[in-house]
Amino acid sequence: MKEQLRSLIATAVDGLIADGTLPADTRVEIQVERARDKSHGDYAVNTAMVLAKQARMKPRELAERLVAAIPDDPGVAGVTIAGPGFINIDITAEAAYTAVRDALSRGQAYGRADLGAGQRINIEFVSANPTGPLHVGHGRGAAFGGALASLLATAGYDLHREYYVNDAGRQMDILATSVWLRYLELEGESLRFPDNAYRGDYVRTIAQRLMHREEDHFLHPAEVVFAELPLDACEGGDKEEYIDTLIARAKTLLGPDAYEVVFALALETVLEDIREDLGAFGVTYDEWFSERSLTDSGAVDQALQRLDEAGHLYESEGATWFRSSAFGDEKDRVVRRENGAVTYFASDIAYHLNKLDRGYDQCIDIWGADHHGYVPRVHAAMRAFGHEPDQLDVRLVQFAILYRGSERMQMSTRSGQFVTLRELRDDVGADAARFFYVMRKPEQHLDFDLELAKSQSNDNPVYYIQYAHARICSVMAQLQEKGLEHDDANGDRHLTRLTEPHETELVSAIGRYPEVIEIAAAAREPHQIAHFLRELASHVHTYYNAHQFLVDDADLRDARLNLVLAARQVIRNGLHLLGVSAPDAM
C-alpha cells in the first residue's frame, strides 16, 4: 500500500512540475509513513514540507496543491491536510484487506522486498579463533549475524555468508603446544602445565586423538622439553615470554612435519566442533575462509606491496609501519615486525582487500564489542586502497552475560571455565537462545535470563509468539474435528465482514510486515522483527480470547479463518527470518 501511495504522490509532484508550481529540476524522495495516531489517518506524507522552499510557498499551501493533483484511486478513502502541511491519507477497508490476500497468496514470499536491488553483500560473523568450543558470548554474534543476513536477503540483497578462520598466528601455536603437552602427560610424563596454555577438557580430548594416531612417536622427555626455560608467571616471570619460548621448543623438538601434524589435528578438531555447533544452532555459511590461505597465496605480501608503492608504509625501529593516522586512525600501526613476521593487522588488511576485490558492493563485519578500537585502523586501510568508508560496515556486538540464578558464569576460553553454546542450546533450546539474543540492539548490554527463556509463560516472548502460531493451528485442527471445511475463496469475498476492532487491528498489523522488513533492513536491525512479532502475537491472542472463529455463519467463519491464517503466515515468516521454529502444537 505504501508503494501505491508513494506512486500517487509522485504523480502529483510531476503534475506540479508540469504546471510550473515546482521547478523543472525538482527531485524528492517521497516518504510515506504509518500515522502514529489513527485519528490523523492511516498514512502521513511530509512532501509538501520538504518541497516548500523550492516552490517558494508555505508548506500548507503547497500541500493543498498536491492534494488537488493526487489522482483518484479506489484504495484511497480520503485525504486531509494537518498542522503545518502534513498530508494525511485514509485508505479503504477493501485496500486494507489486500494485506490478508497478499499474505495468503504469497506465503513464504510475503514480506520480501527489492530494497537491495540485488546488491552483493559479504557478511562475516562469529569468526571465533578455532582454539576452543564456542561459548555463549559467541552465540549472540551468531544469532545476530544469521538474522541480519536473512533480513537483508529478504529485503532483496544478494548475501554471501562467511566465516573467517583464524588458522594462523600465535593463538593457534599456543593451542598446538597445549595439545602436545597434554599428549606428553598421557604418555606418562610429569610436567607443570603453563599458566598461559589452553586448559579446557577439549585439549585433553584432542591429545587423546593424537596419541591414538601417533602412539609414542611424538614423545620427548619432560626434562628436555622444559630445560632452561624462563620463569612462568606463577614463578614471578612473564607468562607471554614463557609460552612463546615453549612454542619454539615444541617446534624444534618435533620438527616441521610433526609439529604440523599436531597443529592440523588441533585445528581440524576444534573447527569441526564449531561447524557442528553452529549448524545445530541454525547458522550456516557459504564459505569458510582460511587466514593461512592469504599467506600461502602471497596475498598479504601483495597488499603490503600495494600500500608501499602508494607511499603508505615506512620503516621505523626495525619494523614496517602503515601510516594509518593519515586516514583517520589515532596512530600508525605495525604491519611487519622486526623479525620479519607480518602482524595480524596485515592479514586483516589483505582479507578485507580480498573481499572487496571479489566484487562485493559492501562488506559487513560483526565483531565483539572488545574490538571497537580495531575499527578505525581497518577503515584506514580501506581508504588507503581508495575504497569508500561505507563499503565496510562494522557492527559491534556486546557479549551476553549468562546467569544461573544469581551466579554469573565465566567466559574464559584459556582457563576452560566457560559455558559453551552447546550447553546453552541443550539447556534452553536453540529457539529461545536465538530469539533472546536478537531481542535487543547488538551494541546494548544483554543479561541472558535462563529461567525466563525456559518458562512457558506470556513473559517469555519466544514462547508467547510460538504459542500464537500454535493456537491458530489448533483452530484448524478443531475445524476438522467438527467436520467443517474452510473455503478460502469464500473467505476472501467476505473480508469486509471483519469490522470488529480486534480484526481491523490485526489486518493493519499484517499489512505492516513488509514495511517493517524494509525499515529493519535499512537500519540493519533484526531486533525490530522480534518486537513486531511480539506485537502481532499480542493481537492474535487478544482476538483469540475475545471471539469465536468457528461460528455457524459460514461467510464470517471463512473470513475470520483467512485473517488468522494470514497472521499465522506472517508469524511463520518472521520467526524463520530470525532462525526460530514455528511449531504447530505446544
XYZ file of C-alpha atoms in Angstrom:
586
model
C 0.000 0.000 0.000
C 2.849 2.396 0.788
C 4.267 1.931 -2.692
C 0.868 2.630 -4.208
C 0.506 5.838 -2.183
C 4.092 6.844 -2.985
C 3.240 6.480 -6.668
C 0.167 8.693 -6.277
C 2.169 11.447 -4.571
C 4.883 11.162 -7.237
C 2.243 11.681 -9.927
C 1.009 14.762 -8.081
C 4.568 16.144 -7.854
C 5.048 15.560 -11.588
C 1.823 17.432 -12.218
C 3.033 20.458 -10.236
C 6.323 20.401 -12.118
C 4.416 20.349 -15.385
C 2.277 23.385 -14.469
C 5.264 25.352 -13.163
C 4.391 25.232 -9.467
C 7.604 23.320 -8.812
C 10.949 23.845 -10.622
C 11.697 21.503 -13.519
C 14.739 20.068 -11.711
C 12.781 19.137 -8.571
C 13.920 15.850 -7.041
C 12.430 14.438 -3.880
C 12.386 11.144 -2.008
C 8.750 10.690 -1.109
C 8.294 9.397 2.425
C 5.010 7.635 3.235
C 4.776 6.640 6.877
C 2.158 4.948 9.005
C 0.351 7.569 11.051
C 1.129 7.203 14.740
C -2.346 8.439 15.665
C -5.225 6.776 13.789
C -7.240 9.967 14.147
C -4.745 11.502 11.709
C -5.482 8.891 9.061
C -3.718 5.694 8.085
C -0.651 7.260 6.448
C 1.161 10.590 6.647
C 3.229 12.314 3.940
C 5.598 15.269 4.529
C 6.384 16.009 0.870
C 4.841 19.487 0.974
C 7.082 20.487 3.861
C 10.167 19.128 2.102
C 9.431 20.945 -1.186
C 8.029 24.189 0.205
C 11.322 26.056 -0.091
C 11.830 25.002 -3.708
C 8.258 26.008 -4.544
C 8.648 29.306 -2.628
C 5.327 28.611 -0.973
C 4.091 27.945 2.520
C 4.024 24.183 3.230
C 0.284 24.140 3.820
C -0.406 25.995 0.581
C 1.781 23.540 -1.350
C 0.030 20.657 0.408
C -3.298 21.942 -0.909
C -1.879 21.992 -4.446
C -0.519 18.474 -4.060
C -3.788 17.100 -2.692
C -5.669 18.623 -5.612
C -3.231 16.927 -8.021
C -3.449 13.438 -6.486
C -5.214 11.102 -8.956
C -8.361 9.305 -7.878
C -7.654 5.815 -6.566
C -10.143 3.183 -5.380
C -7.886 2.373 -2.431
C -7.949 5.923 -1.038
C -10.900 6.801 1.181
C -9.892 10.383 1.909
C -7.065 12.912 2.022
C -6.732 15.741 4.548
C -4.127 18.332 5.488
C -2.970 18.688 9.064
C -0.730 21.033 11.007
C 1.841 22.997 9.015
C 1.431 20.865 5.905
C 1.258 17.141 6.591
C -0.858 15.201 4.098
C -2.873 12.507 5.877
C -4.354 9.676 3.862
C -7.106 7.239 4.818
C -7.343 4.000 2.869
C -10.495 1.992 2.255
C -11.281 -1.196 4.150
C -11.019 -3.075 0.871
C -7.484 -1.749 0.353
C -6.501 -2.736 3.898
C -7.696 -6.303 3.312
C -5.222 -6.582 0.421
C -2.586 -7.409 3.048
C -4.547 -10.504 4.088
C -4.849 -11.596 0.470
C -1.163 -10.983 -0.184
C -0.031 -12.907 2.900
C -2.141 -15.918 1.891
C -1.269 -15.861 -1.804
C 2.444 -15.146 -1.466
C 3.019 -17.430 1.514
C 6.706 -17.646 2.378
C 7.426 -14.811 -0.064
C 5.202 -12.343 1.798
C 7.369 -9.541 3.118
C 10.117 -9.907 0.533
C 11.229 -6.625 -0.967
C 13.588 -5.254 -3.598
C 15.225 -2.675 -1.332
C 18.637 -4.210 -2.011
C 18.047 -4.489 -5.758
C 20.498 -7.383 -5.911
C 23.433 -5.526 -4.368
C 26.122 -8.013 -3.329
C 26.960 -8.052 0.380
C 29.599 -10.133 2.136
C 28.636 -10.625 5.767
C 31.288 -12.087 8.053
C 30.283 -13.077 11.566
C 31.336 -15.148 14.578
C 34.847 -15.914 13.191
C 35.964 -17.000 16.656
C 39.533 -18.254 16.875
C 39.468 -22.058 16.424
C 41.184 -22.522 19.769
C 38.229 -23.943 21.681
C 34.457 -24.516 21.668
C 32.097 -21.611 21.088
C 30.769 -20.117 24.298
C 27.565 -18.216 24.990
C 29.275 -14.930 24.173
C 29.847 -16.104 20.602
C 26.203 -17.140 20.421
C 24.966 -13.572 20.308
C 27.149 -12.774 17.301
C 25.947 -15.953 15.605
C 22.270 -15.185 16.219
C 22.604 -11.541 15.190
C 24.682 -12.324 12.105
C 22.373 -15.102 10.976
C 19.263 -12.970 11.474
C 20.784 -9.916 9.790
C 21.829 -11.995 6.786
C 18.318 -13.432 6.444
C 16.767 -9.986 6.883
C 18.925 -8.464 4.148
C 18.280 -11.407 1.826
C 14.535 -10.945 2.408
C 14.936 -7.271 1.503
C 16.468 -8.142 -1.850
C 20.223 -8.133 -1.227
C 22.492 -10.856 -2.604
C 24.103 -12.255 0.549
C 27.341 -14.219 0.943
C 27.776 -15.539 4.488
C 31.396 -16.015 5.509
C 33.383 -17.290 8.492
C 36.989 -16.057 8.687
C 39.054 -18.913 10.103
C 41.979 -17.526 12.108
C 44.082 -20.607 11.433
C 47.418 -18.797 11.571
C 49.310 -16.957 14.254
C 50.246 -17.188 17.869
C 46.954 -18.343 19.397
C 46.924 -21.437 17.210
C 50.529 -22.125 18.196
C 49.516 -21.900 21.859
C 46.718 -24.406 21.222
C 49.005 -26.815 19.341
C 51.602 -26.639 22.113
C 48.883 -27.137 24.761
C 47.703 -30.280 22.949
C 51.249 -31.627 22.705
C 51.864 -31.071 26.432
C 48.661 -32.960 27.310
C 49.839 -35.706 24.955
C 53.098 -35.912 26.910
C 51.094 -36.263 30.138
C 49.065 -39.091 28.599
C 52.336 -40.762 27.661
C 53.356 -40.681 31.319
C 55.471 -37.559 31.500
C 55.138 -35.437 34.656
C 55.071 -31.694 33.993
C 53.666 -28.399 35.239
C 51.145 -27.059 32.731
C 51.958 -23.470 31.618
C 49.898 -20.595 33.026
C 49.089 -19.269 29.547
C 48.199 -22.565 27.861
C 44.673 -23.689 26.954
C 43.256 -25.799 29.774
C 39.802 -26.975 28.710
C 38.858 -30.652 28.661
C 38.687 -30.459 24.871
C 42.509 -30.090 24.837
C 42.840 -33.483 26.539
C 40.361 -34.957 24.057
C 42.478 -33.762 21.134
C 45.612 -35.084 22.861
C 43.958 -38.486 23.180
C 43.251 -38.488 19.439
C 46.869 -37.555 18.810
C 48.115 -40.409 20.988
C 45.759 -42.857 19.253
C 47.052 -41.797 15.835
C 50.745 -41.343 16.524
C 51.289 -43.610 19.557
C 54.597 -42.524 21.168
C 56.217 -41.099 18.026
C 55.978 -37.523 19.318
C 57.182 -38.335 22.846
C 60.043 -36.316 24.326
C 61.186 -36.342 27.974
C 59.690 -33.528 30.043
C 63.123 -32.573 31.387
C 64.242 -31.900 27.796
C 61.086 -30.006 26.887
C 61.294 -27.731 29.921
C 65.057 -27.368 30.212
C 66.386 -23.838 30.694
C 63.072 -22.084 30.094
C 62.432 -18.591 31.505
C 60.222 -18.256 34.572
C 56.439 -18.573 34.158
C 54.006 -16.142 35.749
C 53.432 -18.265 38.841
C 57.204 -18.254 39.362
C 57.476 -14.479 39.116
C 58.234 -14.383 35.396
C 56.417 -13.331 32.212
C 53.762 -15.805 31.058
C 53.876 -14.499 27.478
C 57.633 -14.959 27.177
C 57.340 -18.393 28.804
C 54.691 -19.740 26.407
C 56.451 -18.265 23.356
C 59.706 -19.991 24.363
C 57.822 -23.238 24.907
C 56.214 -22.946 21.443
C 59.675 -22.519 19.909
C 60.888 -25.564 21.877
C 57.969 -27.663 20.611
C 58.705 -26.707 17.004
C 62.383 -27.529 17.437
C 61.916 -30.906 19.130
C 59.075 -32.085 16.907
C 60.402 -30.689 13.655
C 58.258 -29.006 10.961
C 56.381 -32.105 9.786
C 55.441 -33.490 13.201
C 54.543 -30.041 14.532
C 52.246 -29.516 11.539
C 50.510 -32.822 12.369
C 49.765 -31.597 15.915
C 48.750 -28.145 14.661
C 46.464 -29.544 11.944
C 44.789 -32.043 14.294
C 44.062 -29.306 16.850
C 42.699 -27.006 14.134
C 40.575 -29.641 12.409
C 39.092 -30.939 15.663
C 38.084 -27.542 17.010
C 36.868 -26.301 13.619
C 34.759 -29.432 13.139
C 33.211 -28.808 16.546
C 32.475 -25.176 15.649
C 30.851 -26.184 12.351
C 28.621 -28.740 14.067
C 27.741 -26.346 16.869
C 26.729 -23.524 14.555
C 24.853 -25.903 12.251
C 22.783 -27.185 15.175
C 22.171 -23.538 16.095
C 20.737 -22.951 12.616
C 23.694 -20.876 11.405
C 25.326 -21.891 8.125
C 27.881 -20.293 5.831
C 28.575 -20.068 2.136
C 32.313 -20.052 2.755
C 34.862 -20.763 5.486
C 37.770 -18.514 4.518
C 41.228 -19.533 5.737
C 43.618 -16.893 7.055
C 46.531 -19.174 6.163
C 45.421 -19.084 2.519
C 46.225 -15.370 2.434
C 49.823 -16.026 3.447
C 50.221 -19.121 1.280
C 48.901 -17.301 -1.800
C 51.092 -14.261 -1.225
C 48.043 -12.035 -0.738
C 49.429 -10.435 2.439
C 52.718 -9.517 0.802
C 50.882 -8.203 -2.252
C 48.626 -5.999 -0.121
C 51.623 -4.567 1.741
C 53.419 -4.008 -1.562
C 50.462 -2.006 -2.874
C 50.489 0.133 0.250
C 54.236 0.605 -0.036
C 54.061 1.607 -3.697
C 51.412 4.183 -2.781
C 53.726 5.640 -0.139
C 51.689 4.489 2.848
C 54.401 2.388 4.567
C 57.625 3.393 6.288
C 60.400 1.782 8.344
C 60.999 2.629 11.996
C 62.688 0.818 14.893
C 63.324 -2.174 12.638
C 59.611 -2.656 11.872
C 57.388 -1.694 8.941
C 54.550 0.712 9.746
C 51.340 1.696 7.967
C 50.525 5.421 8.030
C 47.020 4.753 9.305
C 46.937 8.083 11.165
C 46.781 9.774 7.742
C 43.422 8.055 7.161
C 41.645 8.739 10.440
C 43.259 6.267 12.850
C 44.630 7.588 16.150
C 48.173 6.366 15.402
C 50.227 4.421 12.868
C 50.242 0.608 13.006
C 52.924 -2.054 12.621
C 52.346 -4.422 9.709
C 55.676 -6.279 9.765
C 57.681 -6.908 12.946
C 61.424 -6.685 13.407
C 61.761 -10.446 12.892
C 60.059 -10.178 9.503
C 56.759 -11.734 10.605
C 53.606 -9.948 9.486
C 51.098 -8.837 12.103
C 47.503 -9.949 12.437
C 46.533 -6.499 11.203
C 48.468 -7.080 7.975
C 46.488 -10.283 7.385
C 43.284 -8.404 8.113
C 44.200 -5.747 5.566
C 44.757 -8.436 2.949
C 41.496 -10.192 3.878
C 39.340 -7.091 3.516
C 41.065 -6.151 0.298
C 40.372 -9.681 -0.930
C 36.674 -9.326 -0.122
C 36.343 -6.040 -1.990
C 38.372 -7.393 -4.910
C 35.817 -10.207 -5.159
C 33.322 -7.563 -6.247
C 31.090 -7.102 -3.216
C 29.283 -3.778 -3.042
C 29.554 -3.796 0.728
C 31.199 -5.849 3.449
C 29.542 -6.216 6.850
C 31.769 -7.361 9.702
C 30.220 -8.407 13.009
C 32.756 -8.220 15.816
C 32.722 -8.423 19.567
C 32.496 -5.049 21.295
C 36.012 -5.538 22.652
C 37.266 -4.971 19.079
C 35.907 -1.414 18.881
C 39.406 0.051 18.788
C 40.200 -2.056 15.742
C 37.547 -0.436 13.542
C 39.380 2.843 12.684
C 42.546 1.073 11.556
C 40.685 -1.278 9.182
C 38.713 1.661 7.788
C 42.022 3.488 7.372
C 43.425 0.626 5.310
C 40.349 0.592 3.075
C 40.673 4.340 2.493
C 44.332 3.883 1.634
C 43.288 1.494 -1.140
C 40.791 4.043 -2.472
C 37.598 2.441 -1.213
C 34.710 4.426 0.248
C 34.317 4.116 4.051
C 30.715 2.915 3.812
C 31.846 -0.131 1.821
C 32.853 -1.595 5.183
C 30.104 -1.622 7.811
C 31.328 -2.905 11.178
C 28.659 -3.922 13.685
C 29.790 -4.431 17.272
C 28.092 -6.995 19.489
C 28.212 -6.943 23.250
C 28.808 -10.391 24.688
C 25.741 -11.645 26.501
C 26.151 -12.290 30.212
C 24.641 -15.591 31.300
C 23.228 -16.057 34.772
C 22.279 -19.234 36.612
C 20.132 -17.759 39.304
C 22.304 -15.033 40.787
C 25.545 -16.677 39.665
C 27.312 -15.106 36.726
C 29.060 -17.697 34.546
C 32.682 -17.217 33.470
C 33.661 -16.918 29.805
C 37.423 -17.585 29.747
C 38.455 -19.862 26.865
C 42.035 -20.147 28.100
C 41.138 -21.408 31.578
C 38.385 -23.674 30.304
C 35.924 -22.252 32.840
C 33.132 -21.294 30.465
C 29.618 -22.228 29.405
C 29.569 -23.459 25.825
C 26.973 -22.512 23.252
C 26.131 -26.213 23.047
C 25.375 -26.326 26.769
C 23.121 -23.279 26.436
C 21.319 -24.861 23.491
C 20.809 -28.088 25.404
C 19.522 -26.143 28.406
C 17.031 -23.678 26.880
C 16.803 -24.832 23.250
C 18.032 -23.203 20.051
C 14.763 -21.296 19.522
C 14.835 -19.484 22.844
C 18.557 -18.817 22.613
C 18.390 -17.304 19.135
C 15.344 -15.170 19.918
C 16.694 -13.867 23.220
C 19.983 -12.956 21.565
C 18.287 -10.733 18.950
C 15.669 -9.074 21.144
C 17.880 -6.051 21.702
C 20.267 -3.992 19.619
C 23.586 -5.852 19.481
C 25.523 -2.938 20.952
C 23.291 -2.962 24.028
C 24.172 -4.937 27.143
C 22.274 -8.231 27.486
C 21.757 -10.314 30.610
C 20.520 -13.726 29.493
C 17.842 -14.965 31.888
C 17.897 -18.771 31.698
C 14.792 -19.264 33.806
C 12.735 -16.881 31.676
C 13.968 -18.474 28.459
C 12.761 -21.893 29.651
C 9.439 -20.735 31.071
C 6.125 -21.448 29.393
C 4.519 -18.115 30.176
C 3.453 -14.916 28.488
C 6.536 -13.261 29.934
C 8.701 -15.444 27.706
C 8.499 -13.659 24.324
C 9.505 -16.587 22.129
C 7.002 -18.882 23.841
C 4.325 -16.180 23.543
C 4.899 -15.815 19.790
C 5.183 -19.536 19.067
C 2.040 -20.158 21.107
C 0.129 -17.682 18.926
C 1.166 -19.715 15.882
C 0.221 -22.986 17.584
C -3.160 -21.579 18.648
C -4.067 -20.823 15.041
C -3.008 -24.341 14.078
C -5.296 -25.665 16.824
C -8.219 -23.732 15.315
C -7.684 -25.531 12.003
C -7.494 -28.867 13.851
C -10.795 -28.073 15.584
C -12.304 -27.257 12.192
C -11.562 -30.787 11.028
C -12.810 -32.307 14.257
C -16.139 -30.507 13.789
C -16.422 -31.839 10.235
C -16.272 -28.344 8.768
C -14.313 -27.095 5.782
C -12.595 -23.818 5.104
C -13.409 -22.129 1.790
C -10.643 -19.559 1.375
C -12.194 -18.089 -1.794
C -15.428 -17.503 0.102
C -13.473 -16.001 2.971
C -11.745 -13.652 0.551
C -15.088 -12.450 -0.798
C -16.298 -11.650 2.716
C -13.268 -9.980 4.291
C -15.339 -6.805 4.563
C -17.317 -8.592 7.304
C -14.245 -8.172 9.526
C -15.160 -4.912 11.211
C -14.505 -5.665 14.869
C -11.682 -3.510 16.365
C -9.619 -6.625 17.111
C -9.962 -7.624 13.460
C -9.030 -4.278 11.945
C -6.024 -4.037 14.254
C -4.859 -7.486 13.177
C -5.377 -6.608 9.500
C -3.296 -3.475 9.983
C -0.501 -5.414 11.701
C -0.357 -7.951 8.877
C -0.079 -5.083 6.390
C 2.807 -3.554 8.314
C 5.061 -6.597 7.995
C 6.587 -5.722 4.580
C 7.179 -2.175 5.821
C 8.923 -3.452 8.959
C 11.166 -5.643 6.794
C 12.307 -2.648 4.744
C 12.797 -0.383 7.769
C 14.684 -3.047 9.735
C 16.854 -3.953 6.746
C 17.750 -0.325 6.044
C 18.747 0.120 9.697
C 20.455 -3.314 9.896
C 18.308 -4.074 12.954
C 16.723 -7.555 13.105
C 15.540 -6.838 16.642
C 12.762 -4.780 15.028
C 11.363 -8.029 13.617
C 11.382 -9.582 17.083
C 9.472 -6.634 18.512
C 6.976 -6.691 15.637
C 6.296 -10.401 16.144
C 5.660 -9.806 19.838
C 3.100 -7.143 18.913
C 1.495 -9.329 16.246
C 1.243 -12.238 18.681
C -0.479 -9.935 21.155
C -3.109 -9.075 18.536
C -3.624 -12.781 17.786
C -4.029 -13.749 21.445
C -6.402 -10.845 22.107
C -8.501 -11.755 19.083
C -8.475 -15.451 20.012
C -9.643 -14.716 23.554
C -12.359 -12.273 22.517
C -14.027 -14.027 19.574
C -15.106 -17.389 18.252
C -13.724 -18.285 14.840
C -15.724 -21.443 14.082
C -19.080 -19.698 14.046
C -22.185 -21.039 12.297
C -22.162 -18.198 9.752
C -20.006 -19.768 7.018
C -19.170 -16.440 5.361
C -17.937 -14.873 8.594
C -16.194 -18.110 9.615
C -14.253 -18.302 6.357
C -13.317 -14.610 6.543
C -12.033 -14.979 10.108
C -10.073 -18.077 9.199
C -8.470 -16.232 6.282
C -7.461 -13.490 8.692
C -5.846 -15.752 11.280
C -4.181 -17.884 8.613
C -2.637 -14.730 7.177
C -1.418 -13.831 10.673
C 0.000 -17.354 11.054
C 1.903 -16.963 7.786
C 3.438 -13.683 8.927
C 4.463 -15.185 12.275
C 5.989 -18.147 10.466
C 7.884 -15.906 8.043
C 9.187 -13.641 10.786
C 10.300 -16.486 13.036
C 12.026 -18.198 10.128
C 13.907 -14.991 9.397
C 15.185 -14.976 12.992
C 16.136 -18.651 12.822
C 13.323 -19.734 15.154
C 10.843 -22.557 14.510
C 7.076 -22.123 14.283
C 5.588 -25.220 15.998
C 2.094 -26.406 15.134
C 1.455 -27.549 18.690
C 2.884 -26.721 22.127
